[in-house]
Amino acid sequence: MSPEKNPARSVSPEKTPARSMSPEKNPARSSRPLRLRRARYAEMLGLRVPVAEGSAARLLGLALLDRSRAGPGLLIPHCSCVHTFGMRFALDIVFLDGEERPIERRRALPARRVVACRGAQAVLEVPHPTDLLGFVGGSGG
């Protein structure tokens, strides 16, 4: 065998494309996560929160975000069960009925949990601790 180089495997530095992103397109420099950038907002229990409508926003919710980027919370409509896999902080969960009234709450829910509420039509995820949950009825601690 000859010691010739395979041209397909050698990459010269001058031919390598630069991978720089402008600040507008760099998700790390934005205050809102990419999955919530186009979200509409709703007023819920005194908070103005984004509404999770896309599949990524509904699946991930506030998971994988630092608390500073999570904002005031997230409303997930047409939902009665949530998970906390990938969470970096505890959540206060409020289950809402069809008229957006609180029917059950769970306080300080840690990571790697699944919670559900029969009859819930939406879920409000809020970073723990939150004062607004003091008046919400239902079970949970």
Coordinates of C-alpha atoms in Angstrom, one line a residue:
M1 CA 0.0 0.0 0.0
S2 CA 1.2 3.5 -0.7
P3 CA 1.1 6.2 1.9
E4 CA -1.1 8.5 -0.2
K5 CA -3.7 10.6 1.6
N6 CA -7.3 10.1 0.8
P7 CA -8.6 13.5 -0.4
A8 CA -12.1 12.8 0.9
R9 CA -10.8 12.4 4.4
S10 CA -8.4 15.3 4.7
V11 CA -9.9 18.7 5.4
S12 CA -7.9 21.8 5.1
P13 CA -8.7 24.7 7.5
E14 CA -9.3 27.2 4.8
K15 CA -12.1 25.0 3.3
T16 CA -13.9 24.5 6.6
P17 CA -17.0 26.7 6.8
A18 CA -17.3 29.0 9.8
R19 CA -20.2 28.2 12.2
S20 CA -20.9 31.6 13.6
M21 CA -24.4 32.7 14.2
S22 CA -25.7 36.2 14.4
P23 CA -27.0 37.3 17.8
E24 CA -30.5 37.3 16.5
K25 CA -30.4 33.6 15.5
N26 CA -28.4 32.4 18.5
P27 CA -30.9 30.8 20.9
A28 CA -28.5 31.1 23.8
R29 CA -28.6 34.9 23.5
S30 CA -32.4 35.2 23.4
S31 CA -34.3 35.6 26.6
R32 CA -37.0 33.1 25.5
P33 CA -36.4 29.5 24.6
L34 CA -36.7 28.7 20.9
R35 CA -39.8 26.5 21.4
L36 CA -41.7 29.4 22.9
R37 CA -40.5 32.2 20.6
R38 CA -43.8 32.4 18.6
A39 CA -46.1 31.5 21.4
R40 CA -49.1 33.6 22.1
Y41 CA -49.7 34.7 25.7
A42 CA -52.6 34.2 28.1
E43 CA -53.5 35.8 31.4
M44 CA -53.8 33.0 33.9
L45 CA -54.2 33.4 37.7
G46 CA -52.6 36.8 37.6
L47 CA -49.7 35.8 35.4
R48 CA -49.0 36.5 31.8
V49 CA -47.7 33.2 30.5
P50 CA -46.9 31.7 27.1
V51 CA -49.2 29.0 25.7
A52 CA -47.6 25.7 24.6
E53 CA -49.3 25.0 21.3
G54 CA -46.5 23.3 19.2
S55 CA -45.4 19.8 19.7
A56 CA -41.9 20.7 21.1
A57 CA -43.4 23.2 23.5
R58 CA -46.0 20.7 24.7
L59 CA -43.6 17.8 25.1
L60 CA -40.7 19.8 26.7
G61 CA -42.7 22.4 28.6
L62 CA -40.1 24.1 30.9
A63 CA -37.7 21.1 30.9
L64 CA -34.0 21.6 30.1
L65 CA -34.3 25.3 30.9
D66 CA -32.5 27.2 33.7
R67 CA -34.9 28.9 36.1
S68 CA -33.8 32.3 34.8
R69 CA -35.0 31.4 31.2
A70 CA -38.2 29.7 32.3
G71 CA -40.1 33.0 32.8
P72 CA -43.3 33.2 34.8
G73 CA -44.5 29.7 33.7
L74 CA -46.3 27.9 30.9
L75 CA -49.9 27.1 30.1
I76 CA -50.5 23.7 28.4
P77 CA -54.0 23.5 27.0
H78 CA -55.9 20.3 26.4
C79 CA -53.7 18.5 28.9
S80 CA -54.4 16.5 32.1
C81 CA -51.0 14.9 32.7
V82 CA -47.4 16.3 32.8
H83 CA -43.9 15.0 33.5
T84 CA -40.9 16.6 35.0
F85 CA -38.2 14.7 33.3
G86 CA -35.3 17.0 32.4
M87 CA -36.3 19.7 34.9
R88 CA -33.6 21.7 36.5
F89 CA -35.8 23.2 39.2
A90 CA -39.0 22.2 41.1
L91 CA -42.4 23.1 39.7
D92 CA -45.7 24.2 41.1
I93 CA -48.4 22.6 38.9
V94 CA -52.0 23.9 38.7
F95 CA -54.6 21.7 36.9
L96 CA -57.4 23.7 35.4
D97 CA -61.0 22.7 34.4
G98 CA -62.7 23.6 31.1
E99 CA -63.5 27.1 32.4
E100 CA -59.8 27.7 33.4
R101 CA -60.6 27.4 37.1
P102 CA -58.0 25.7 39.4
I103 CA -59.2 22.2 40.4
E104 CA -56.0 20.7 41.8
R105 CA -52.4 21.8 42.6
R106 CA -49.1 20.1 43.2
R107 CA -46.4 22.1 45.0
A108 CA -42.6 21.8 44.6
L109 CA -42.8 18.8 42.2
P110 CA -39.2 17.5 41.8
A111 CA -37.6 16.2 38.6
R112 CA -38.5 12.7 37.2
R113 CA -42.1 12.6 38.2
V114 CA -45.4 12.2 36.3
V115 CA -48.6 13.7 37.7
A116 CA -52.2 13.6 36.3
C117 CA -55.6 15.0 37.3
R118 CA -58.8 13.4 36.1
G119 CA -61.0 16.1 34.6
A120 CA -58.3 18.6 33.9
Q121 CA -58.4 20.5 30.6
A122 CA -55.2 22.5 31.0
V123 CA -52.1 22.6 33.1
L124 CA -50.2 25.7 34.3
E125 CA -46.5 25.0 35.1
V126 CA -44.9 27.6 37.3
P127 CA -41.4 27.6 38.8
H128 CA -41.5 26.9 42.6
P129 CA -41.9 28.8 44.9
T130 CA -44.9 30.8 43.7
D131 CA -47.2 32.9 45.9
L132 CA -50.2 32.6 43.5
L133 CA -50.7 29.0 44.6
G134 CA -51.7 29.9 48.1
F135 CA -55.3 30.3 47.2
V136 CA -55.6 27.4 44.9
G137 CA -57.6 24.5 46.3
G138 CA -57.1 20.8 45.7
S139 CA -54.7 18.2 46.8
G140 CA -50.9 18.1 46.7
G141 CA -48.3 19.3 49.0

